[in-house]
Every structure is written in C-alpha cells, then in structure tokens.
XYZ file of C-alpha atoms in Angstrom:
557
model
C -0.324 -0.098 0.009
C 2.736 2.471 0.832
C 4.258 1.691 -2.171
C 1.125 2.293 -4.053
C 0.969 5.490 -2.687
C 4.352 6.558 -3.044
C 4.107 6.006 -6.726
C 1.000 7.920 -7.361
C 2.919 10.898 -5.788
C 5.824 10.428 -7.663
C 3.748 10.224 -10.678
C 1.722 13.280 -9.845
C 5.046 15.491 -9.141
C 6.097 14.140 -12.727
C 3.015 15.097 -14.564
C 3.249 18.907 -12.568
C 6.765 19.029 -13.400
C 5.842 17.986 -17.109
C 3.118 20.685 -16.783
C 5.489 23.506 -15.648
C 8.382 22.270 -17.980
C 5.783 22.699 -20.928
C 3.873 25.950 -19.969
C 7.219 27.664 -19.456
C 8.184 26.739 -22.649
C 5.121 28.012 -24.160
C 5.419 31.327 -22.005
C 8.886 31.758 -23.861
C 7.503 31.438 -27.272
C 4.990 33.871 -26.553
C 7.884 36.326 -25.514
C 9.624 35.706 -28.614
C 6.348 36.469 -30.540
C 5.361 39.528 -28.761
C 8.598 40.740 -29.123
C 7.991 40.963 -32.915
C 4.922 42.421 -33.160
C 3.682 45.861 -34.821
C 0.493 46.317 -33.591
C -2.170 46.331 -31.045
C -4.612 43.692 -32.933
C -1.283 40.929 -33.029
C -0.633 41.295 -29.251
C -4.324 40.660 -28.813
C -4.192 37.718 -30.947
C -1.018 35.897 -29.808
C -1.918 36.702 -25.673
C -5.895 35.513 -26.153
C -4.917 32.056 -27.174
C -1.801 31.906 -24.764
C -3.438 32.714 -21.535
C -5.724 29.895 -21.931
C -3.383 27.332 -23.168
C -0.906 28.394 -19.743
C -3.903 28.311 -17.661
C -6.077 25.313 -19.083
C -9.161 27.583 -18.862
C -12.439 27.205 -20.542
C -12.328 31.062 -21.202
C -10.056 34.221 -21.277
C -11.000 38.109 -21.991
C -8.353 40.727 -23.091
C -9.644 43.619 -21.674
C -8.407 47.395 -22.570
C -8.966 50.691 -20.249
C -10.787 53.153 -22.138
C -11.263 56.051 -20.076
C -13.205 55.304 -17.098
C -14.384 52.191 -18.866
C -13.107 48.506 -19.836
C -12.996 47.513 -22.991
C -13.851 43.796 -23.582
C -11.819 43.824 -26.812
C -11.336 39.687 -27.315
C -11.771 36.610 -25.879
C -11.312 33.263 -26.471
C -14.125 30.821 -24.610
C -16.145 27.911 -24.464
C -19.236 30.118 -24.972
C -19.835 33.538 -25.507
C -18.584 36.037 -22.923
C -18.487 39.901 -23.484
C -16.685 41.067 -26.498
C -16.701 44.277 -27.680
C -18.830 45.457 -24.629
C -17.627 48.477 -22.226
C -18.621 48.505 -18.647
C -17.747 51.340 -15.753
C -14.760 50.493 -14.001
C -16.092 50.340 -10.809
C -18.937 47.939 -11.301
C -16.696 45.326 -13.055
C -13.691 42.866 -11.732
C -11.557 44.015 -14.576
C -11.876 47.470 -13.499
C -11.109 46.430 -9.736
C -7.852 44.880 -10.590
C -6.777 47.906 -12.504
C -7.855 50.184 -9.740
C -6.361 48.257 -6.844
C -3.227 47.696 -9.143
C -3.343 43.821 -8.054
C -5.083 40.199 -9.353
C -8.330 39.098 -8.245
C -8.577 35.429 -7.615
C -12.133 34.511 -6.950
C -12.948 30.597 -6.668
C -16.803 31.094 -6.752
C -18.266 34.217 -8.661
C -21.663 34.133 -6.663
C -19.886 34.357 -3.360
C -17.569 37.465 -3.909
C -19.365 40.923 -3.534
C -17.132 42.473 -6.493
C -18.787 40.714 -9.111
C -21.488 41.823 -10.819
C -23.650 38.945 -11.238
C -26.364 39.850 -13.508
C -23.489 39.992 -16.243
C -22.723 36.350 -14.863
C -25.464 34.528 -15.136
C -25.909 34.245 -18.902
C -22.300 32.638 -19.173
C -20.618 29.496 -18.169
C -18.477 31.345 -15.650
C -17.921 29.573 -11.990
C -14.359 30.642 -11.368
C -12.135 33.572 -12.364
C -8.851 35.064 -11.784
C -8.207 38.806 -13.421
C -4.795 40.287 -13.629
C -4.108 43.859 -14.595
C -1.599 44.849 -17.570
C 0.734 46.897 -15.910
C 0.978 47.007 -12.148
C 2.064 50.627 -12.310
C -0.405 52.374 -14.442
C -2.549 49.346 -15.463
C -3.937 49.796 -19.177
C -5.940 46.720 -19.424
C -6.234 43.207 -17.792
C -6.139 39.562 -18.624
C -9.070 37.414 -17.468
C -9.215 33.224 -16.989
C -12.377 31.711 -16.759
C -13.438 28.105 -15.203
C -16.721 26.739 -16.162
C -16.667 24.496 -12.872
C -15.238 25.409 -9.091
C -11.519 26.198 -9.423
C -8.991 28.027 -7.174
C -6.582 29.152 -9.485
C -3.119 27.937 -8.685
C -0.090 30.166 -7.512
C 1.567 28.608 -10.927
C -1.348 29.505 -13.014
C -1.325 33.257 -11.363
C 2.189 33.449 -11.727
C 2.178 32.774 -15.443
C -0.572 35.216 -16.089
C 1.293 37.862 -14.287
C 4.686 37.018 -16.635
C 2.105 37.012 -19.325
C 0.584 40.629 -18.299
C 4.050 42.070 -17.696
C 5.512 41.202 -21.392
C 1.879 42.390 -22.923
C 2.507 45.526 -21.338
C 5.778 45.692 -22.985
C 4.766 44.977 -26.012
C 2.139 47.271 -26.121
C 4.565 49.904 -24.786
C 6.777 48.921 -28.185
C 3.771 48.991 -30.456
C 2.810 52.565 -28.993
C 6.490 53.786 -29.708
C 6.520 52.282 -32.661
C 3.557 53.799 -34.315
C 4.830 57.055 -32.483
C 8.049 57.053 -34.736
C 6.075 55.429 -37.572
C 3.792 58.728 -37.467
C 6.543 61.286 -36.696
C 8.312 59.678 -39.789
C 5.489 59.801 -42.258
C 5.154 63.343 -40.968
C 8.743 64.081 -41.802
C 8.211 62.646 -45.418
C 5.171 64.770 -45.792
C 7.303 67.672 -44.479
C 10.457 67.118 -46.701
C 8.088 66.152 -49.876
C 6.288 69.711 -48.956
C 9.584 71.243 -48.682
C 10.963 70.365 -51.579
C 8.117 71.514 -53.512
C 8.089 74.409 -52.156
C 12.459 74.932 -52.875
C 11.609 73.904 -56.402
C 9.155 76.779 -56.676
C 11.454 79.857 -56.505
C 14.329 78.157 -57.783
C 12.588 76.959 -61.330
C 12.285 80.590 -62.467
C 16.030 81.355 -61.379
C 16.864 78.188 -63.751
C 14.593 79.110 -66.076
C 16.429 82.999 -66.322
C 19.659 81.442 -66.350
C 19.423 78.783 -69.161
C 17.655 81.963 -71.023
C 20.809 84.014 -70.500
C 22.986 81.385 -71.555
C 21.188 80.997 -74.766
C 21.083 84.958 -75.269
C 24.700 85.670 -73.887
C 26.495 82.555 -74.778
C 29.479 80.965 -72.346
C 32.126 82.891 -73.088
C 33.748 86.055 -71.438
C 33.168 86.726 -67.644
C 29.590 86.860 -67.928
C 29.157 83.567 -69.609
C 31.546 81.933 -67.234
C 29.566 83.444 -64.211
C 26.292 82.023 -66.267
C 28.015 78.839 -66.129
C 28.942 79.132 -62.461
C 25.255 79.994 -61.619
C 23.772 76.877 -63.791
C 26.390 74.847 -61.675
C 25.169 76.090 -58.291
C 21.071 75.615 -59.509
C 22.085 71.797 -60.734
C 23.717 71.592 -57.325
C 20.474 72.565 -55.589
C 18.382 70.278 -57.042
C 20.719 67.580 -56.337
C 20.318 68.239 -53.141
C 16.728 68.265 -53.018
C 16.406 64.984 -54.865
C 18.868 63.176 -52.365
C 16.779 64.095 -49.476
C 13.789 62.868 -51.236
C 15.174 59.753 -52.555
C 16.486 58.728 -49.205
C 12.978 58.871 -47.517
C 11.686 56.881 -50.486
C 14.167 54.273 -50.853
C 13.626 54.165 -46.852
C 9.998 53.192 -47.461
C 9.938 51.108 -50.280
C 8.589 53.992 -52.497
C 10.882 53.822 -55.446
C 10.070 51.094 -58.144
C 12.707 50.458 -61.009
C 11.950 50.678 -64.566
C 14.291 48.087 -66.098
C 15.603 47.880 -69.816
C 18.068 45.471 -71.426
C 20.798 48.176 -71.781
C 24.672 48.334 -73.173
C 26.145 49.468 -69.907
C 29.361 50.797 -71.887
C 26.950 53.390 -73.612
C 25.459 54.268 -70.533
C 28.664 55.212 -68.951
C 30.301 56.647 -72.016
C 26.738 59.037 -72.088
C 27.149 59.941 -68.620
C 31.221 60.910 -68.486
C 30.335 63.092 -71.583
C 27.505 64.856 -69.313
C 30.122 65.365 -66.764
C 32.716 66.982 -69.494
C 32.658 70.501 -68.011
C 32.726 69.768 -64.619
C 36.027 67.358 -65.229
C 37.357 70.356 -67.090
C 36.310 72.860 -64.276
C 38.346 70.602 -61.917
C 41.286 70.598 -63.950
C 41.064 66.576 -63.725
C 42.231 63.928 -65.952
C 40.030 60.994 -66.917
C 41.797 57.838 -67.777
C 38.969 55.288 -69.259
C 39.691 51.465 -69.134
C 36.033 50.462 -71.056
C 35.559 47.197 -73.083
C 35.556 46.686 -77.137
C 32.046 45.160 -76.786
C 28.852 45.703 -75.380
C 28.042 44.757 -71.876
C 24.261 44.136 -71.378
C 21.960 44.368 -68.352
C 18.703 44.735 -67.139
C 18.765 48.634 -65.300
C 16.707 51.721 -64.913
C 18.832 53.837 -66.959
C 17.546 57.277 -64.855
C 18.970 55.428 -61.736
C 22.328 53.998 -63.290
C 22.908 57.504 -64.212
C 22.280 58.636 -60.604
C 24.674 55.543 -59.143
C 27.240 56.415 -61.477
C 26.800 60.294 -61.281
C 27.270 60.264 -57.797
C 30.569 58.245 -57.789
C 31.998 60.746 -60.146
C 30.633 63.663 -58.354
C 32.319 62.061 -55.408
C 35.398 61.849 -57.205
C 35.443 65.263 -58.283
C 34.938 66.695 -55.225
C 37.425 64.984 -53.229
C 40.325 65.186 -55.792
C 42.777 68.000 -56.083
C 43.599 69.713 -59.164
C 45.706 68.271 -61.973
C 44.538 65.225 -60.146
C 43.495 61.799 -61.923
C 40.250 59.836 -62.009
C 40.187 56.097 -63.267
C 36.951 54.703 -64.662
C 36.968 51.080 -65.541
C 34.267 48.963 -66.782
C 34.523 45.231 -67.186
C 33.040 42.092 -67.472
C 33.259 38.845 -65.182
C 32.542 35.743 -66.249
C 30.256 33.620 -64.209
C 30.880 29.445 -63.450
C 28.926 27.661 -66.294
C 27.808 30.619 -67.965
C 25.658 32.120 -65.202
C 26.084 34.402 -62.605
C 27.850 36.927 -64.706
C 28.625 40.701 -63.664
C 29.652 43.397 -64.876
C 31.802 45.742 -62.342
C 32.078 49.566 -62.833
C 34.736 51.355 -60.802
C 35.541 54.502 -60.116
C 39.128 55.703 -58.579
C 40.469 58.813 -57.546
C 43.952 60.235 -56.434
C 42.401 62.618 -53.764
C 42.189 62.929 -50.247
C 41.545 59.458 -49.525
C 39.183 57.984 -46.340
C 39.861 57.374 -43.033
C 39.797 53.563 -42.018
C 37.190 54.313 -39.212
C 35.060 55.999 -41.577
C 35.020 52.996 -44.072
C 32.235 50.811 -42.307
C 30.047 53.497 -41.794
C 30.324 55.000 -45.283
C 27.164 54.035 -46.892
C 24.703 55.237 -44.185
C 22.487 58.242 -44.321
C 24.467 61.822 -43.533
C 28.098 60.263 -43.488
C 30.444 61.991 -44.789
C 33.903 61.810 -45.280
C 34.863 65.511 -45.183
C 34.718 66.377 -41.019
C 36.426 69.773 -41.412
C 34.931 72.634 -39.885
C 34.918 74.506 -43.021
C 33.014 72.021 -44.886
C 34.309 73.190 -48.082
C 33.185 70.119 -49.787
C 29.471 71.000 -48.981
C 27.099 67.900 -49.503
C 24.272 66.720 -46.955
C 26.173 63.212 -46.703
C 23.673 61.405 -48.765
C 24.567 60.555 -52.114
C 26.336 57.289 -51.271
C 23.692 56.049 -49.209
C 21.227 56.451 -52.020
C 23.822 54.788 -54.676
C 23.999 51.549 -52.367
C 20.131 51.531 -52.041
C 19.676 51.625 -55.676
C 22.626 48.832 -56.664
C 21.092 46.823 -54.341
C 17.363 47.207 -55.943
C 19.311 46.064 -59.100
C 20.824 42.996 -57.351
C 23.752 44.841 -57.372
C 26.341 45.276 -54.699
C 28.957 48.037 -53.922
C 32.011 48.393 -51.679
C 34.546 51.464 -51.132
C 37.961 50.928 -50.338
C 40.974 53.763 -49.353
C 44.868 52.762 -48.808
C 44.300 55.928 -46.653
C 44.285 59.918 -46.151
C 45.620 61.328 -49.294
C 45.912 58.166 -51.158
C 42.883 58.073 -52.880
C 39.795 55.856 -53.062
C 38.087 53.365 -55.130
C 34.023 52.726 -55.419
C 33.636 49.493 -57.000
C 29.983 48.484 -58.263
C 28.561 44.782 -59.272
C 25.959 44.359 -61.277
C 24.567 40.941 -62.832
C 24.440 41.013 -66.311
C 22.833 38.931 -69.129
C 23.462 37.996 -72.680
C 24.163 40.334 -75.790
C 21.045 41.478 -78.150
C 20.720 43.001 -81.068
C 19.403 46.574 -81.629
C 17.298 47.143 -84.544
C 18.016 50.057 -86.407
C 14.649 51.816 -87.339
C 16.215 54.532 -89.656
C 14.100 57.383 -87.608
C 15.308 60.618 -88.580
C 15.394 62.474 -84.925
C 13.719 66.013 -85.707
C 15.206 68.760 -83.803
C 12.325 70.565 -81.929
C 14.315 74.151 -81.747
C 13.870 73.930 -85.632
C 10.353 73.667 -85.330
C 7.902 76.301 -84.727
C 5.133 74.882 -82.241
C 1.963 75.770 -80.730
C 2.908 75.325 -76.733
C 0.580 75.731 -73.772
C 2.002 76.730 -70.601
C -0.224 75.923 -67.655
C 1.541 77.372 -64.455
C 0.357 79.552 -61.394
C 3.829 80.656 -60.564
C 4.276 84.121 -62.687
C 7.919 84.231 -62.206
C 7.770 80.381 -63.385
C 5.681 80.653 -66.427
C 7.279 83.722 -67.582
C 10.682 82.750 -67.782
C 9.316 79.550 -69.369
C 7.681 81.388 -71.978
C 10.558 83.449 -72.472
C 13.036 80.258 -73.075
C 10.559 78.648 -75.024
C 9.953 81.611 -77.446
C 13.878 81.964 -77.873
C 13.482 78.640 -80.002
C 10.713 80.226 -82.211
C 7.630 78.629 -80.472
C 4.327 80.573 -79.883
C 3.723 80.261 -76.424
C 0.384 80.729 -74.191
C -0.290 80.830 -70.760
C -2.899 79.871 -68.271
C -2.914 80.214 -64.834
C -4.930 77.502 -63.447
C -6.421 74.292 -64.439
C -9.912 75.490 -65.745
C -8.568 78.308 -67.820
C -5.839 75.832 -68.715
C -8.605 73.680 -70.325
C -10.306 76.218 -71.817
C -7.257 77.243 -73.509
C -6.202 74.026 -74.419
C -9.362 73.297 -76.522
C -9.652 76.941 -78.116
C -5.910 77.022 -79.180
C -5.258 72.945 -79.742
C -1.445 73.578 -78.979
C 1.231 70.749 -80.217
C 2.592 70.551 -76.672
C 0.860 71.033 -73.145
C 3.297 71.805 -70.258
C 1.160 71.846 -67.090
C 1.938 72.021 -63.483
C 0.629 69.570 -60.984
C -0.374 71.812 -57.852
C -3.072 74.312 -59.758
C -5.567 76.326 -58.172
C -9.403 75.308 -59.056
C -8.349 72.367 -60.436
C -4.933 70.296 -60.156
C -2.605 69.135 -63.185
C -4.244 65.452 -62.810
C -7.517 66.472 -63.187
C -6.385 68.788 -66.727
C -5.035 65.778 -67.936
C -7.739 63.422 -67.683
C -10.093 65.946 -68.932
C -7.915 66.539 -72.057
C -7.105 62.689 -72.791
C -11.235 62.386 -73.136
C -10.911 64.503 -76.030
C -9.790 63.024 -79.457
C -8.366 66.603 -80.575
C -5.203 66.023 -78.139
C -4.804 62.357 -79.206
C -1.388 63.704 -81.050
C -0.284 66.587 -78.628
C 2.179 65.677 -75.762
C 1.057 66.434 -72.266
C 4.148 67.055 -70.068
C 3.813 67.264 -66.230
C 6.340 70.204 -64.944
C 6.117 70.170 -60.941
C 7.796 70.533 -57.943
C 6.507 67.143 -56.676
C 9.171 64.514 -57.728
C 8.125 61.403 -55.814
C 7.525 57.906 -57.399
C 3.928 58.059 -56.422
C 3.543 61.497 -58.034
C 5.133 60.059 -61.390
C 3.067 57.258 -61.545
C -0.297 59.229 -60.769
C 1.070 61.892 -63.399
C 1.293 58.754 -66.323
C -1.852 57.238 -65.504
C -3.396 60.540 -65.702
C -2.385 60.937 -69.474
C 0.696 63.061 -69.250
C 3.233 61.598 -71.666
C 6.189 62.122 -69.180
C 6.735 63.867 -65.547
C 9.343 66.348 -65.365
C 10.554 68.247 -62.116
C 11.437 71.596 -61.373
C 13.943 73.048 -62.083
C 13.978 71.751 -65.931
C 16.950 71.490 -67.583
C 15.815 72.594 -71.196
C 17.898 69.915 -73.010
C 15.763 67.207 -71.386
C 12.339 69.255 -72.114
C 13.325 69.590 -75.367
C 14.181 66.265 -75.839
C 10.825 65.450 -74.592
C 9.650 67.557 -76.950
C 11.244 65.744 -80.072
C 9.424 62.529 -79.065
C 5.962 64.600 -80.571
C 7.718 64.644 -84.097
C 8.998 60.809 -83.520
C 5.658 59.755 -82.800
C 3.775 61.825 -84.901
C 6.053 61.310 -87.989
C-alpha cells in the first residue's frame, strides 16, 4: 500500500513538473512572438490564445482601459462572454483589478461581492482570475475563467502575471513604434512639401539662367558667371533630390523601370555629361572600357544617378591636376551563369579614414568632417547609391589605402546575354527648328514667364494659363502641339487637367508634359496614369525638355 501511494505521488509530481516545463516553454515562445509585433491587434491575438493554453482555463478575455470604462476587446472561450462590450471601471472585476493594481482571484463568483452577478448569469463562468496589465499604471487586464469551481493555483497566477508584464512591454513597444512611424510620416510629408516649395523659386531662377546662357553665350566673364550660376542651381536641385530619394528608398516607395541596356553606352554618356565639371576641376579621366557591349537590366535614370554620384564624389575629393580612373569590365560566371559587370571609379584624392569606411554608406555620413565643410553635401549620395545598386541586385563597396592616397568605389551588377538593336532609321527632328504651339499651365508667374521666354527663344508660339480650368479652356481653343502643365494648380489640379484633355480626341497627337515640384515615385506614376506623356521635375534642364518635345515629332512623323 505504501509503495502504491509513493508511486502515485511520484507520478503526480512528474506530471506537475512536466506541465510546468511545458507551460514555461509555451510562455517563452509567446515572449519571442510579442517581441516582434507591430500592432495592438497582433498582441491581442497572441495573448488570447496563449492565456488559455497556459492556465488550462475554459475561457479568457483581453481587456483594455478606455477612459473610465473597461473595454472587453477580445476573448477565447467555450461560450460567449462580453466581447466588444464596455463596462464602468467600478462595476466590473477587470476594473477592480486595474483600480487596485492587483490580481483578483475568485473561486466562487456567486460568493464575491465584487462580481456583477447579472452579467455572469448568462455565461458558463463559475471561477476566475483577473490580472492587470502593468501594475504601476494599469492599461488593461487579462481574465481567465473556469466553468467549474476552481481556485487558481500560484503557478497559474504567476504565469498570467508574467504574460501581462510581457504584454505591457509589447504594448509600449507598439505605441513607440506607431509614434515613430507617425513622426516619420510627418517628416516625409514635410520633406516632400519642403522640396516642392524650394523648387518653386528655383525653377524661374533656373529658367532665367538658361535663357541668359542662350542669349549671351558662355564666353567671357558674363558667360562664365552664367555657367557658375547654372552649376550651383543643379547642385541645389541635386541636394533636394537626394533628400527625397533617401526617404523614398527607406519606405520602399521607389520602383525600377528596368530595360535591357548596354552599360558601356550608359557609362560613356554619363562621362560626356560630366565633361564641363571635369574641365572645371582640371582633372584627367583615364578610361578603361571594353570593346564589346555589356548588357544588363537596369533603370537608366537610376544608373546615371549611381554612376553620377560616384563621379561627383571623385571630383569633389580630388585635388587639381589629379586623376580619376573609370573601369568597366565583364566578369564571367561559372558555367555561363552568374556573370557580372564591374564598374569602378578610382581617384587620387584625399582618401578615406579607415574608421569611416564601415559607416560610409549610412545616411548623413561624410568623409569631409572639417569645420569649413568646403566640399559641401548632405552625406546622402552614397546612401542612395547603395540602396539603388541593391535594388538592381548588385553590390557596392568602398576602399582606400588611407588619407591622401585616393579612394575606389566598385559596383557589381548582374549582366545578361548580348542582344541586337534594330535600326529603325527614324530621323530625329530637332524641336528647336520647328515652330510649335505650346501652352504653359502654371500658377507661378515667375516660372511661367521665364519658361515662356526660353521657349519663344527657340521660335515657339507660347500661351499661358494660370489655373487648371482656364488651362483646359485655352487648350480646347488653341489645340496646342505641346501642353506643359504644373500639378499643384488652383481650382483644378494638373492630374484632373490631363484626365480631362485625354478624353478629347483632338489632343490624341498632343504631348502633355507634367512639370512640377512634386517628384515622388507616386507622383510620377499618377501623372502617367492621368494622361501625361512624361513627368519632369522643377527646375527643368531645357535639353531634357527639348528631348521630350522631340518625341512628339518622332511619334507623329
């Protein structure tokens, strides 16, 4: 008999120990899950399932404090309880637990004066335990219920208390995450609005400078001054673009328009675009480029941005009479797959401190940390480069032998097989030699006037409308070849203008160009969906604008 009793006790102890281990393992998994959540709804779902598992209860409720009420947000039970209902704090047991900052353990609800019997008569509940979430300043409670008389054990109470403590931390993390997310959203909105407001005054200045360049040329003191002003305007525009790009990339708002292109031609074109900057810096560029095409799927605009940023960096940190080496090579993969293109930009400039290299591609990191900040910049260019390269499936790395020993940036991108480009024998018609009817829809007088002056310099007939409604009316009266339209217009915005004009067949051969301070990816996509043929950002380079107008002739030829 003694042996049987000892065996029974031993089995019960083993069962209890097994239950304890199982419960704490389950609790450990819950803690890990709660550490990763980002919403209150996720917390509630995890906790309502876990609380019942941990206590072997017939039901649990998740309660949140809502002012002077208890909100029974969710439940997991064998029968309906009070999901979605609200009760005054002082008239329910969850409110008592929160107000008294302690757990309520009730073996028989009908014998406890704290229980509102009428609310419980329609339920299965006979016993319960209610534990507040966060003892110091309760923000809710978790309740466990049994359908038969049950006095919660110390272990069950302890498990619930650990769960509520973990829940409190998870809720605090979610609230902090949501606060930071909201603040970031406000920051992004502010940056976008700031960029738009900065572009508005920059646009007429840029238009005016380009008009001076056309009228006066680029020789002599005046010409050199005009070139200097144009260079500084482009620099300001680049800073604005980098601010927006970092924000957009961070939140996944940039998508690539991939095309199968020859990287060799893109590199040559970008080098050609930097010719004036290279001459101004009195630098020598040594090219080591292949004789055969190197094909890859890239977004051409973003590729120019990547390579342009690396070239700008080399120009910025090189001394006069220095050298920049640009290499493009093909790295074959194993068994004909996994081949790469390697693009390297190396300079003989100031070099990079070893301590800076690991953080060089982080936002707002700068190699130039001198007080005079003579090289300028926001420290965003390389961060944008890294993100754009990775979006292309590539990699970028930096190296330097030390101060005054130069630096090298190497980009690798996946390549594809060679393709043939068909010659369509289309003759490019220079828009500057054609007199077009152009309508400019722009509410900023300075921008409209200077844009009109430049276009008239090319021999075009230009009209101006100052809001969306008059823009549509004027377009229908004049039937212009080209319509250049702002987005942020009074009375009727640019998107609505494009949608309205796109409905009219008489504009099927017209080219609608969005010219705006709004430069986000979403703005560009919405512009194209609305009926614009292209989206350009203020201040516009007239070579780019002219190229877009040229398309009108190519399409309508």
